[in-house]
Amino acid sequence: MTETEMAFDHGTLWLVIAGLAIGSYGLRFAFIGLVGNRTMPAWLMRHLRYTAVAIIPALVAPLVVWPAPTQGEPSLIHFAAAALTFVVAVFSKNVLLAMATGACSLWTLMYVFG
């Protein structure tokens, strides 16, 4: 076993998974079950519209800042791929094109320099 695998026992892991499931269900129920068909303010609807767009960068950001292949040390290759992805996303406004650019640029940079 590696050090990371020994840091979490199975009971703690399942406790975290169950907590996340309950939290996720509670958050969804708050909007669907409690709010239901009531009209929400325009400012809230505008903010909720961008929730899905914010999830992908939140998932990717730790992988860019603390990449696993470098044991958590910042890597110029990962930052360059993220910057190229950001530029493509800003100018094309196409999520799939940006994601494909990020993946291809990361693989290419790792093949050439890594």
PDB file of N, CA and C in Angstrom:
ATOM      1  N   MET A   1       0.836  -1.194   0.000  1.00  0.00           N
ATOM      2  CA  MET A   1       0.000   0.000   0.000  1.00  0.00           C
ATOM      3  C   MET A   1       0.873   1.246   0.000  1.00  0.00           C
ATOM      4  N   THR A   2       0.389   2.263  -0.721  1.00  0.00           N
ATOM      5  CA  THR A   2       1.108   3.526  -0.716  1.00  0.00           C
ATOM      6  C   THR A   2       0.693   4.338   0.501  1.00  0.00           C
ATOM      7  N   GLU A   3       1.404   5.422   0.711  1.00  0.00           N
ATOM      8  CA  GLU A   3       1.094   6.277   1.867  1.00  0.00           C
ATOM      9  C   GLU A   3      -0.297   6.890   1.768  1.00  0.00           C
ATOM     10  N   THR A   4      -0.715   7.238   0.528  1.00  0.00           N
ATOM     11  CA  THR A   4      -2.032   7.839   0.332  1.00  0.00           C
ATOM     12  C   THR A   4      -3.128   6.829   0.613  1.00  0.00           C
ATOM     13  N   GLU A   5      -2.922   5.583   0.188  1.00  0.00           N
ATOM     14  CA  GLU A   5      -3.928   4.558   0.433  1.00  0.00           C
ATOM     15  C   GLU A   5      -4.078   4.268   1.917  1.00  0.00           C
ATOM     16  N   MET A   6      -3.020   4.389   2.676  1.00  0.00           N
ATOM     17  CA  MET A   6      -3.092   4.117   4.097  1.00  0.00           C
ATOM     18  C   MET A   6      -3.696   5.266   4.876  1.00  0.00           C
ATOM     19  N   ALA A   7      -3.756   6.462   4.277  1.00  0.00           N
ATOM     20  CA  ALA A   7      -4.272   7.622   4.982  1.00  0.00           C
ATOM     21  C   ALA A   7      -5.770   7.517   5.223  1.00  0.00           C
ATOM     22  N   PHE A   8      -6.507   6.798   4.347  1.00  0.00           N
ATOM     23  CA  PHE A   8      -7.949   6.661   4.493  1.00  0.00           C
ATOM     24  C   PHE A   8      -8.291   5.189   4.681  1.00  0.00           C
ATOM     25  N   ASP A   9      -8.984   4.872   5.741  1.00  0.00           N
ATOM     26  CA  ASP A   9      -9.477   3.509   5.862  1.00  0.00           C
ATOM     27  C   ASP A   9     -10.835   3.421   5.170  1.00  0.00           C
ATOM     28  N   HIS A  10     -11.341   2.236   5.019  1.00  0.00           N
ATOM     29  CA  HIS A  10     -12.589   2.036   4.278  1.00  0.00           C
ATOM     30  C   HIS A  10     -13.781   2.702   4.972  1.00  0.00           C
ATOM     31  N   GLY A  11     -13.808   2.683   6.294  1.00  0.00           N
ATOM     32  CA  GLY A  11     -14.912   3.317   7.018  1.00  0.00           C
ATOM     33  C   GLY A  11     -14.964   4.814   6.772  1.00  0.00           C
ATOM     34  N   THR A  12     -13.805   5.465   6.789  1.00  0.00           N
ATOM     35  CA  THR A  12     -13.755   6.903   6.531  1.00  0.00           C
ATOM     36  C   THR A  12     -14.160   7.212   5.112  1.00  0.00           C
ATOM     37  N   LEU A  13     -13.700   6.393   4.173  1.00  0.00           N
ATOM     38  CA  LEU A  13     -14.049   6.607   2.764  1.00  0.00           C
ATOM     39  C   LEU A  13     -15.552   6.512   2.559  1.00  0.00           C
ATOM     40  N   TRP A  14     -16.184   5.491   3.102  1.00  0.00           N
ATOM     41  CA  TRP A  14     -17.633   5.342   2.923  1.00  0.00           C
ATOM     42  C   TRP A  14     -18.397   6.424   3.677  1.00  0.00           C
ATOM     43  N   LEU A  15     -17.858   6.877   4.791  1.00  0.00           N
ATOM     44  CA  LEU A  15     -18.499   7.978   5.522  1.00  0.00           C
ATOM     45  C   LEU A  15     -18.474   9.249   4.681  1.00  0.00           C
ATOM     46  N   VAL A  16     -17.353   9.521   4.010  1.00  0.00           N
ATOM     47  CA  VAL A  16     -17.250  10.699   3.140  1.00  0.00           C
ATOM     48  C   VAL A  16     -18.194  10.555   1.947  1.00  0.00           C
ATOM     49  N   ILE A  17     -18.242   9.351   1.345  1.00  0.00           N
ATOM     50  CA  ILE A  17     -19.131   9.141   0.196  1.00  0.00           C
ATOM     51  C   ILE A  17     -20.585   9.322   0.616  1.00  0.00           C
ATOM     52  N   ALA A  18     -20.972   8.773   1.749  1.00  0.00           N
ATOM     53  CA  ALA A  18     -22.353   8.924   2.222  1.00  0.00           C
ATOM     54  C   ALA A  18     -22.662  10.386   2.543  1.00  0.00           C
ATOM     55  N   GLY A  19     -21.709  11.088   3.133  1.00  0.00           N
ATOM     56  CA  GLY A  19     -21.918  12.508   3.429  1.00  0.00           C
ATOM     57  C   GLY A  19     -22.089  13.333   2.173  1.00  0.00           C
ATOM     58  N   LEU A  20     -21.282  13.030   1.163  1.00  0.00           N
ATOM     59  CA  LEU A  20     -21.415  13.758  -0.103  1.00  0.00           C
ATOM     60  C   LEU A  20     -22.750  13.449  -0.777  1.00  0.00           C
ATOM     61  N   ALA A  21     -23.194  12.192  -0.700  1.00  0.00           N
ATOM     62  CA  ALA A  21     -24.477  11.826  -1.302  1.00  0.00           C
ATOM     63  C   ALA A  21     -25.618  12.551  -0.604  1.00  0.00           C
ATOM     64  N   ILE A  22     -25.598  12.581   0.716  1.00  0.00           N
ATOM     65  CA  ILE A  22     -26.657  13.273   1.465  1.00  0.00           C
ATOM     66  C   ILE A  22     -26.614  14.772   1.184  1.00  0.00           C
ATOM     67  N   GLY A  23     -25.439  15.345   1.158  1.00  0.00           N
ATOM     68  CA  GLY A  23     -25.309  16.777   0.864  1.00  0.00           C
ATOM     69  C   GLY A  23     -25.783  17.119  -0.528  1.00  0.00           C
ATOM     70  N   SER A  24     -25.418  16.279  -1.506  1.00  0.00           N
ATOM     71  CA  SER A  24     -25.840  16.516  -2.884  1.00  0.00           C
ATOM     72  C   SER A  24     -27.354  16.397  -3.016  1.00  0.00           C
ATOM     73  N   TYR A  25     -27.926  15.365  -2.372  1.00  0.00           N
ATOM     74  CA  TYR A  25     -29.379  15.204  -2.429  1.00  0.00           C
ATOM     75  C   TYR A  25     -30.073  16.388  -1.750  1.00  0.00           C
ATOM     76  N   GLY A  26     -29.556  16.814  -0.600  1.00  0.00           N
ATOM     77  CA  GLY A  26     -30.167  17.942   0.113  1.00  0.00           C
ATOM     78  C   GLY A  26     -30.124  19.227  -0.696  1.00  0.00           C
ATOM     79  N   LEU A  27     -29.009  19.443  -1.383  1.00  0.00           N
ATOM     80  CA  LEU A  27     -28.900  20.653  -2.203  1.00  0.00           C
ATOM     81  C   LEU A  27     -29.893  20.618  -3.366  1.00  0.00           C
ATOM     82  N   ARG A  28     -29.991  19.464  -4.009  1.00  0.00           N
ATOM     83  CA  ARG A  28     -30.957  19.351  -5.116  1.00  0.00           C
ATOM     84  C   ARG A  28     -32.383  19.450  -4.614  1.00  0.00           C
ATOM     85  N   PHE A  29     -32.666  18.815  -3.467  1.00  0.00           N
ATOM     86  CA  PHE A  29     -34.019  18.872  -2.928  1.00  0.00           C
ATOM     87  C   PHE A  29     -34.401  20.289  -2.542  1.00  0.00           C
ATOM     88  N   ALA A  30     -33.428  21.073  -2.082  1.00  0.00           N
ATOM     89  CA  ALA A  30     -33.728  22.457  -1.708  1.00  0.00           C
ATOM     90  C   ALA A  30     -34.249  23.235  -2.901  1.00  0.00           C
ATOM     91  N   PHE A  31     -33.687  22.985  -4.074  1.00  0.00           N
ATOM     92  CA  PHE A  31     -34.128  23.731  -5.258  1.00  0.00           C
ATOM     93  C   PHE A  31     -35.349  23.091  -5.905  1.00  0.00           C
ATOM     94  N   ILE A  32     -35.377  21.785  -6.004  1.00  0.00           N
ATOM     95  CA  ILE A  32     -36.478  21.130  -6.718  1.00  0.00           C
ATOM     96  C   ILE A  32     -37.663  20.889  -5.794  1.00  0.00           C
ATOM     97  N   GLY A  33     -37.419  20.355  -4.606  1.00  0.00           N
ATOM     98  CA  GLY A  33     -38.509  19.998  -3.711  1.00  0.00           C
ATOM     99  C   GLY A  33     -39.106  21.169  -2.966  1.00  0.00           C
ATOM    100  N   LEU A  34     -38.286  22.054  -2.460  1.00  0.00           N
ATOM    101  CA  LEU A  34     -38.802  23.160  -1.656  1.00  0.00           C
ATOM    102  C   LEU A  34     -39.227  24.352  -2.511  1.00  0.00           C
ATOM    103  N   VAL A  35     -38.420  24.690  -3.505  1.00  0.00           N
ATOM    104  CA  VAL A  35     -38.744  25.854  -4.337  1.00  0.00           C
ATOM    105  C   VAL A  35     -39.803  25.480  -5.364  1.00  0.00           C
ATOM    106  N   GLY A  36     -39.643  24.296  -5.969  1.00  0.00           N
ATOM    107  CA  GLY A  36     -40.653  23.790  -6.897  1.00  0.00           C
ATOM    108  C   GLY A  36     -40.929  24.722  -8.052  1.00  0.00           C
ATOM    109  N   ASN A  37     -42.175  25.078  -8.205  1.00  0.00           N
ATOM    110  CA  ASN A  37     -42.601  25.911  -9.340  1.00  0.00           C
ATOM    111  C   ASN A  37     -42.644  27.395  -9.011  1.00  0.00           C
ATOM    112  N   ARG A  38     -42.160  27.763  -7.843  1.00  0.00           N
ATOM    113  CA  ARG A  38     -42.171  29.187  -7.484  1.00  0.00           C
ATOM    114  C   ARG A  38     -41.200  29.954  -8.376  1.00  0.00           C
ATOM    115  N   THR A  39     -41.506  31.175  -8.611  1.00  0.00           N
ATOM    116  CA  THR A  39     -40.652  32.024  -9.434  1.00  0.00           C
ATOM    117  C   THR A  39     -39.446  32.486  -8.613  1.00  0.00           C
ATOM    118  N   MET A  40     -38.284  32.309  -9.176  1.00  0.00           N
ATOM    119  CA  MET A  40     -37.062  32.753  -8.507  1.00  0.00           C
ATOM    120  C   MET A  40     -36.637  34.100  -9.074  1.00  0.00           C
ATOM    121  N   PRO A  41     -35.948  34.898  -8.293  1.00  0.00           N
ATOM    122  CA  PRO A  41     -35.508  36.203  -8.776  1.00  0.00           C
ATOM    123  C   PRO A  41     -34.567  36.079  -9.978  1.00  0.00           C
ATOM    124  N   ALA A  42     -34.587  37.087 -10.808  1.00  0.00           N
ATOM    125  CA  ALA A  42     -33.778  37.071 -12.034  1.00  0.00           C
ATOM    126  C   ALA A  42     -32.290  36.973 -11.724  1.00  0.00           C
ATOM    127  N   TRP A  43     -31.839  37.658 -10.661  1.00  0.00           N
ATOM    128  CA  TRP A  43     -30.413  37.614 -10.338  1.00  0.00           C
ATOM    129  C   TRP A  43     -29.989  36.205  -9.948  1.00  0.00           C
ATOM    130  N   LEU A  44     -30.874  35.445  -9.265  1.00  0.00           N
ATOM    131  CA  LEU A  44     -30.546  34.076  -8.887  1.00  0.00           C
ATOM    132  C   LEU A  44     -30.515  33.165 -10.114  1.00  0.00           C
ATOM    133  N   MET A  45     -31.468  33.343 -11.009  1.00  0.00           N
ATOM    134  CA  MET A  45     -31.491  32.544 -12.246  1.00  0.00           C
ATOM    135  C   MET A  45     -30.244  32.800 -13.088  1.00  0.00           C
ATOM    136  N   ARG A  46     -29.796  34.058 -13.121  1.00  0.00           N
ATOM    137  CA  ARG A  46     -28.596  34.395 -13.886  1.00  0.00           C
ATOM    138  C   ARG A  46     -27.371  33.697 -13.297  1.00  0.00           C
ATOM    139  N   HIS A  47     -27.285  33.645 -11.956  1.00  0.00           N
ATOM    140  CA  HIS A  47     -26.155  32.981 -11.317  1.00  0.00           C
ATOM    141  C   HIS A  47     -26.240  31.459 -11.481  1.00  0.00           C
ATOM    142  N   LEU A  48     -27.416  30.900 -11.409  1.00  0.00           N
ATOM    143  CA  LEU A  48     -27.565  29.449 -11.558  1.00  0.00           C
ATOM    144  C   LEU A  48     -27.237  28.997 -12.971  1.00  0.00           C
ATOM    145  N   ARG A  49     -27.414  29.854 -13.934  1.00  0.00           N
ATOM    146  CA  ARG A  49     -27.123  29.516 -15.327  1.00  0.00           C
ATOM    147  C   ARG A  49     -25.639  29.187 -15.513  1.00  0.00           C
ATOM    148  N   TYR A  50     -24.780  29.775 -14.714  1.00  0.00           N
ATOM    149  CA  TYR A  50     -23.341  29.584 -14.868  1.00  0.00           C
ATOM    150  C   TYR A  50     -22.776  28.507 -13.942  1.00  0.00           C
ATOM    151  N   THR A  51     -23.613  27.829 -13.205  1.00  0.00           N
ATOM    152  CA  THR A  51     -23.132  26.798 -12.278  1.00  0.00           C
ATOM    153  C   THR A  51     -22.447  25.662 -13.019  1.00  0.00           C
ATOM    154  N   ALA A  52     -23.072  25.177 -14.072  1.00  0.00           N
ATOM    155  CA  ALA A  52     -22.479  24.062 -14.823  1.00  0.00           C
ATOM    156  C   ALA A  52     -21.151  24.462 -15.459  1.00  0.00           C
ATOM    157  N   VAL A  53     -21.061  25.690 -15.903  1.00  0.00           N
ATOM    158  CA  VAL A  53     -19.819  26.159 -16.528  1.00  0.00           C
ATOM    159  C   VAL A  53     -18.696  26.255 -15.490  1.00  0.00           C
ATOM    160  N   ALA A  54     -19.037  26.512 -14.258  1.00  0.00           N
ATOM    161  CA  ALA A  54     -18.021  26.667 -13.219  1.00  0.00           C
ATOM    162  C   ALA A  54     -17.516  25.327 -12.686  1.00  0.00           C
ATOM    163  N   ILE A  55     -18.255  24.260 -12.924  1.00  0.00           N
ATOM    164  CA  ILE A  55     -17.867  22.968 -12.348  1.00  0.00           C
ATOM    165  C   ILE A  55     -16.609  22.415 -13.013  1.00  0.00           C
ATOM    166  N   ILE A  56     -16.526  22.475 -14.325  1.00  0.00           N
ATOM    167  CA  ILE A  56     -15.370  21.899 -15.021  1.00  0.00           C
ATOM    168  C   ILE A  56     -14.068  22.577 -14.604  1.00  0.00           C
ATOM    169  N   PRO A  57     -13.981  23.918 -14.595  1.00  0.00           N
ATOM    170  CA  PRO A  57     -12.730  24.520 -14.104  1.00  0.00           C
ATOM    171  C   PRO A  57     -12.429  24.168 -12.652  1.00  0.00           C
ATOM    172  N   ALA A  58     -13.461  24.013 -11.827  1.00  0.00           N
ATOM    173  CA  ALA A  58     -13.230  23.644 -10.428  1.00  0.00           C
ATOM    174  C   ALA A  58     -12.669  22.236 -10.316  1.00  0.00           C
ATOM    175  N   LEU A  59     -13.056  21.363 -11.225  1.00  0.00           N
ATOM    176  CA  LEU A  59     -12.519  20.003 -11.214  1.00  0.00           C
ATOM    177  C   LEU A  59     -11.101  19.952 -11.777  1.00  0.00           C
ATOM    178  N   VAL A  60     -10.813  20.804 -12.760  1.00  0.00           N
ATOM    179  CA  VAL A  60      -9.524  20.744 -13.453  1.00  0.00           C
ATOM    180  C   VAL A  60      -8.448  21.550 -12.731  1.00  0.00           C
ATOM    181  N   ALA A  61      -8.812  22.609 -12.066  1.00  0.00           N
ATOM    182  CA  ALA A  61      -7.826  23.514 -11.450  1.00  0.00           C
ATOM    183  C   ALA A  61      -6.831  22.797 -10.530  1.00  0.00           C
ATOM    184  N   PRO A  62      -7.268  21.920  -9.635  1.00  0.00           N
ATOM    185  CA  PRO A  62      -6.266  21.229  -8.800  1.00  0.00           C
ATOM    186  C   PRO A  62      -5.306  20.366  -9.612  1.00  0.00           C
ATOM    187  N   LEU A  63      -5.787  19.811 -10.726  1.00  0.00           N
ATOM    188  CA  LEU A  63      -4.916  18.985 -11.565  1.00  0.00           C
ATOM    189  C   LEU A  63      -3.888  19.831 -12.302  1.00  0.00           C
ATOM    190  N   VAL A  64      -4.187  21.102 -12.512  1.00  0.00           N
ATOM    191  CA  VAL A  64      -3.237  22.005 -13.172  1.00  0.00           C
ATOM    192  C   VAL A  64      -2.221  22.534 -12.159  1.00  0.00           C
ATOM    193  N   VAL A  65      -2.697  22.897 -10.997  1.00  0.00           N
ATOM    194  CA  VAL A  65      -1.805  23.510 -10.005  1.00  0.00           C
ATOM    195  C   VAL A  65      -0.934  22.465  -9.306  1.00  0.00           C
ATOM    196  N   TRP A  66      -1.531  21.315  -8.979  1.00  0.00           N
ATOM    197  CA  TRP A  66      -0.794  20.252  -8.285  1.00  0.00           C
ATOM    198  C   TRP A  66      -0.921  18.952  -9.080  1.00  0.00           C
ATOM    199  N   PRO A  67      -0.261  18.850 -10.239  1.00  0.00           N
ATOM    200  CA  PRO A  67      -0.435  17.658 -11.076  1.00  0.00           C
ATOM    201  C   PRO A  67       0.189  16.417 -10.432  1.00  0.00           C
ATOM    202  N   ALA A  68      -0.498  15.307 -10.568  1.00  0.00           N
ATOM    203  CA  ALA A  68      -0.033  14.046  -9.983  1.00  0.00           C
ATOM    204  C   ALA A  68       1.268  13.537 -10.605  1.00  0.00           C
ATOM    205  N   PRO A  69       1.481  13.670 -11.939  1.00  0.00           N
ATOM    206  CA  PRO A  69       2.726  13.134 -12.502  1.00  0.00           C
ATOM    207  C   PRO A  69       3.988  13.789 -11.935  1.00  0.00           C
ATOM    208  N   THR A  70       3.863  14.990 -11.398  1.00  0.00           N
ATOM    209  CA  THR A  70       5.027  15.665 -10.822  1.00  0.00           C
ATOM    210  C   THR A  70       5.002  15.603  -9.292  1.00  0.00           C
ATOM    211  N   GLN A  71       4.190  14.711  -8.753  1.00  0.00           N
ATOM    212  CA  GLN A  71       4.036  14.558  -7.294  1.00  0.00           C
ATOM    213  C   GLN A  71       3.575  15.853  -6.641  1.00  0.00           C
ATOM    214  N   GLY A  72       2.710  16.574  -7.312  1.00  0.00           N
ATOM    215  CA  GLY A  72       2.133  17.780  -6.747  1.00  0.00           C
ATOM    216  C   GLY A  72       2.931  19.045  -6.954  1.00  0.00           C
ATOM    217  N   GLU A  73       4.058  18.954  -7.604  1.00  0.00           N
ATOM    218  CA  GLU A  73       4.855  20.159  -7.880  1.00  0.00           C
ATOM    219  C   GLU A  73       4.284  20.863  -9.108  1.00  0.00           C
ATOM    220  N   PRO A  74       4.224  22.197  -9.094  1.00  0.00           N
ATOM    221  CA  PRO A  74       3.720  22.918 -10.272  1.00  0.00           C
ATOM    222  C   PRO A  74       4.562  22.603 -11.506  1.00  0.00           C
ATOM    223  N   SER A  75       3.861  22.497 -12.650  1.00  0.00           N
ATOM    224  CA  SER A  75       4.513  22.097 -13.887  1.00  0.00           C
ATOM    225  C   SER A  75       4.206  23.109 -14.974  1.00  0.00           C
ATOM    226  N   LEU A  76       5.248  23.546 -15.691  1.00  0.00           N
ATOM    227  CA  LEU A  76       5.066  24.512 -16.775  1.00  0.00           C
ATOM    228  C   LEU A  76       4.231  23.905 -17.906  1.00  0.00           C
ATOM    229  N   ILE A  77       4.372  22.615 -18.132  1.00  0.00           N
ATOM    230  CA  ILE A  77       3.601  21.952 -19.185  1.00  0.00           C
ATOM    231  C   ILE A  77       2.111  22.032 -18.885  1.00  0.00           C
ATOM    232  N   HIS A  78       1.723  21.774 -17.657  1.00  0.00           N
ATOM    233  CA  HIS A  78       0.302  21.820 -17.283  1.00  0.00           C
ATOM    234  C   HIS A  78      -0.236  23.245 -17.352  1.00  0.00           C
ATOM    235  N   PHE A  79       0.563  24.217 -16.912  1.00  0.00           N
ATOM    236  CA  PHE A  79       0.124  25.609 -16.991  1.00  0.00           C
ATOM    237  C   PHE A  79      -0.009  26.059 -18.448  1.00  0.00           C
ATOM    238  N   ALA A  80       0.920  25.625 -19.309  1.00  0.00           N
ATOM    239  CA  ALA A  80       0.850  26.001 -20.720  1.00  0.00           C
ATOM    240  C   ALA A  80      -0.391  25.406 -21.375  1.00  0.00           C
ATOM    241  N   ALA A  81      -0.693  24.141 -21.089  1.00  0.00           N
ATOM    242  CA  ALA A  81      -1.891  23.506 -21.655  1.00  0.00           C
ATOM    243  C   ALA A  81      -3.150  24.198 -21.144  1.00  0.00           C
ATOM    244  N   ALA A  82      -3.169  24.557 -19.869  1.00  0.00           N
ATOM    245  CA  ALA A  82      -4.341  25.246 -19.320  1.00  0.00           C
ATOM    246  C   ALA A  82      -4.497  26.632 -19.935  1.00  0.00           C
ATOM    247  N   ALA A  83      -3.397  27.329 -20.137  1.00  0.00           N
ATOM    248  CA  ALA A  83      -3.465  28.660 -20.748  1.00  0.00           C
ATOM    249  C   ALA A  83      -3.957  28.579 -22.187  1.00  0.00           C
ATOM    250  N   LEU A  84      -3.472  27.599 -22.934  1.00  0.00           N
ATOM    251  CA  LEU A  84      -3.932  27.424 -24.313  1.00  0.00           C
ATOM    252  C   LEU A  84      -5.418  27.075 -24.344  1.00  0.00           C
ATOM    253  N   THR A  85      -5.856  26.232 -23.431  1.00  0.00           N
ATOM    254  CA  THR A  85      -7.274  25.877 -23.338  1.00  0.00           C
ATOM    255  C   THR A  85      -8.120  27.105 -23.031  1.00  0.00           C
ATOM    256  N   PHE A  86      -7.643  27.929 -22.116  1.00  0.00           N
ATOM    257  CA  PHE A  86      -8.365  29.141 -21.750  1.00  0.00           C
ATOM    258  C   PHE A  86      -8.490  30.093 -22.945  1.00  0.00           C
ATOM    259  N   VAL A  87      -7.404  30.260 -23.676  1.00  0.00           N
ATOM    260  CA  VAL A  87      -7.430  31.156 -24.843  1.00  0.00           C
ATOM    261  C   VAL A  87      -8.415  30.642 -25.900  1.00  0.00           C
ATOM    262  N   VAL A  88      -8.375  29.339 -26.158  1.00  0.00           N
ATOM    263  CA  VAL A  88      -9.310  28.763 -27.147  1.00  0.00           C
ATOM    264  C   VAL A  88     -10.745  28.922 -26.667  1.00  0.00           C
ATOM    265  N   ALA A  89     -10.993  28.709 -25.389  1.00  0.00           N
ATOM    266  CA  ALA A  89     -12.355  28.837 -24.852  1.00  0.00           C
ATOM    267  C   ALA A  89     -12.857  30.263 -24.950  1.00  0.00           C
ATOM    268  N   VAL A  90     -12.000  31.223 -24.644  1.00  0.00           N
ATOM    269  CA  VAL A  90     -12.420  32.623 -24.677  1.00  0.00           C
ATOM    270  C   VAL A  90     -12.756  33.060 -26.101  1.00  0.00           C
ATOM    271  N   PHE A  91     -11.898  32.684 -27.055  1.00  0.00           N
ATOM    272  CA  PHE A  91     -12.114  33.170 -28.415  1.00  0.00           C
ATOM    273  C   PHE A  91     -13.137  32.349 -29.190  1.00  0.00           C
ATOM    274  N   SER A  92     -13.220  31.052 -28.941  1.00  0.00           N
ATOM    275  CA  SER A  92     -14.169  30.238 -29.710  1.00  0.00           C
ATOM    276  C   SER A  92     -15.526  30.122 -29.028  1.00  0.00           C
ATOM    277  N   LYS A  93     -15.558  30.254 -27.692  1.00  0.00           N
ATOM    278  CA  LYS A  93     -16.779  30.073 -26.906  1.00  0.00           C
ATOM    279  C   LYS A  93     -17.403  28.703 -27.173  1.00  0.00           C
ATOM    280  N   ASN A  94     -16.528  27.714 -27.383  1.00  0.00           N
ATOM    281  CA  ASN A  94     -16.948  26.354 -27.655  1.00  0.00           C
ATOM    282  C   ASN A  94     -16.288  25.437 -26.620  1.00  0.00           C
ATOM    283  N   VAL A  95     -17.087  24.852 -25.731  1.00  0.00           N
ATOM    284  CA  VAL A  95     -16.555  24.042 -24.634  1.00  0.00           C
ATOM    285  C   VAL A  95     -15.862  22.790 -25.157  1.00  0.00           C
ATOM    286  N   LEU A  96     -16.471  22.131 -26.107  1.00  0.00           N
ATOM    287  CA  LEU A  96     -15.885  20.894 -26.626  1.00  0.00           C
ATOM    288  C   LEU A  96     -14.554  21.154 -27.328  1.00  0.00           C
ATOM    289  N   LEU A  97     -14.498  22.236 -28.100  1.00  0.00           N
ATOM    290  CA  LEU A  97     -13.243  22.587 -28.772  1.00  0.00           C
ATOM    291  C   LEU A  97     -12.170  22.922 -27.742  1.00  0.00           C
ATOM    292  N   ALA A  98     -12.540  23.627 -26.699  1.00  0.00           N
ATOM    293  CA  ALA A  98     -11.573  23.981 -25.650  1.00  0.00           C
ATOM    294  C   ALA A  98     -11.080  22.740 -24.924  1.00  0.00           C
ATOM    295  N   MET A  99     -11.979  21.819 -24.612  1.00  0.00           N
ATOM    296  CA  MET A  99     -11.576  20.599 -23.923  1.00  0.00           C
ATOM    297  C   MET A  99     -10.668  19.750 -24.812  1.00  0.00           C
ATOM    298  N   ALA A 100     -11.000  19.651 -26.081  1.00  0.00           N
ATOM    299  CA  ALA A 100     -10.164  18.884 -27.011  1.00  0.00           C
ATOM    300  C   ALA A 100      -8.798  19.537 -27.167  1.00  0.00           C
ATOM    301  N   THR A 101      -8.782  20.855 -27.231  1.00  0.00           N
ATOM    302  CA  THR A 101      -7.512  21.567 -27.324  1.00  0.00           C
ATOM    303  C   THR A 101      -6.665  21.330 -26.080  1.00  0.00           C
ATOM    304  N   GLY A 102      -7.279  21.374 -24.921  1.00  0.00           N
ATOM    305  CA  GLY A 102      -6.546  21.138 -23.683  1.00  0.00           C
ATOM    306  C   GLY A 102      -5.949  19.742 -23.625  1.00  0.00           C
ATOM    307  N   ALA A 103      -6.744  18.753 -23.980  1.00  0.00           N
ATOM    308  CA  ALA A 103      -6.256  17.372 -23.943  1.00  0.00           C
ATOM    309  C   ALA A 103      -5.133  17.161 -24.955  1.00  0.00           C
ATOM    310  N   CYS A 104      -5.347  17.628 -26.175  1.00  0.00           N
ATOM    311  CA  CYS A 104      -4.324  17.440 -27.219  1.00  0.00           C
ATOM    312  C   CYS A 104      -3.050  18.213 -26.901  1.00  0.00           C
ATOM    313  N   SER A 105      -3.196  19.438 -26.400  1.00  0.00           N
ATOM    314  CA  SER A 105      -1.997  20.219 -26.086  1.00  0.00           C
ATOM    315  C   SER A 105      -1.239  19.607 -24.915  1.00  0.00           C
ATOM    316  N   LEU A 106      -1.951  19.090 -23.915  1.00  0.00           N
ATOM    317  CA  LEU A 106      -1.271  18.453 -22.790  1.00  0.00           C
ATOM    318  C   LEU A 106      -0.526  17.200 -23.242  1.00  0.00           C
ATOM    319  N   TRP A 107      -1.194  16.369 -24.039  1.00  0.00           N
ATOM    320  CA  TRP A 107      -0.522  15.153 -24.525  1.00  0.00           C
ATOM    321  C   TRP A 107       0.681  15.508 -25.397  1.00  0.00           C
ATOM    322  N   THR A 108       0.517  16.501 -26.268  1.00  0.00           N
ATOM    323  CA  THR A 108       1.617  16.890 -27.147  1.00  0.00           C
ATOM    324  C   THR A 108       2.791  17.450 -26.343  1.00  0.00           C
ATOM    325  N   LEU A 109       2.501  18.347 -25.414  1.00  0.00           N
ATOM    326  CA  LEU A 109       3.574  18.942 -24.607  1.00  0.00           C
ATOM    327  C   LEU A 109       4.270  17.898 -23.737  1.00  0.00           C
ATOM    328  N   MET A 110       3.506  16.958 -23.189  1.00  0.00           N
ATOM    329  CA  MET A 110       4.128  15.918 -22.371  1.00  0.00           C
ATOM    330  C   MET A 110       4.971  14.987 -23.237  1.00  0.00           C
ATOM    331  N   TYR A 111       4.531  14.730 -24.476  1.00  0.00           N
ATOM    332  CA  TYR A 111       5.312  13.870 -25.371  1.00  0.00           C
ATOM    333  C   TYR A 111       6.609  14.562 -25.780  1.00  0.00           C
ATOM    334  N   VAL A 112       6.531  15.864 -26.067  1.00  0.00           N
ATOM    335  CA  VAL A 112       7.706  16.595 -26.547  1.00  0.00           C
ATOM    336  C   VAL A 112       8.670  16.931 -25.402  1.00  0.00           C
ATOM    337  N   PHE A 113       8.124  17.428 -24.290  1.00  0.00           N
ATOM    338  CA  PHE A 113       8.989  17.917 -23.206  1.00  0.00           C
ATOM    339  C   PHE A 113       9.021  17.015 -21.971  1.00  0.00           C
ATOM    340  N   GLY A 114       8.054  16.140 -21.856  1.00  0.00           N
ATOM    341  CA  GLY A 114       7.960  15.376 -20.620  1.00  0.00           C
ATOM    342  C   GLY A 114       8.629  14.072 -20.697  1.00  0.00           C
TER     343      GLY A 114
END
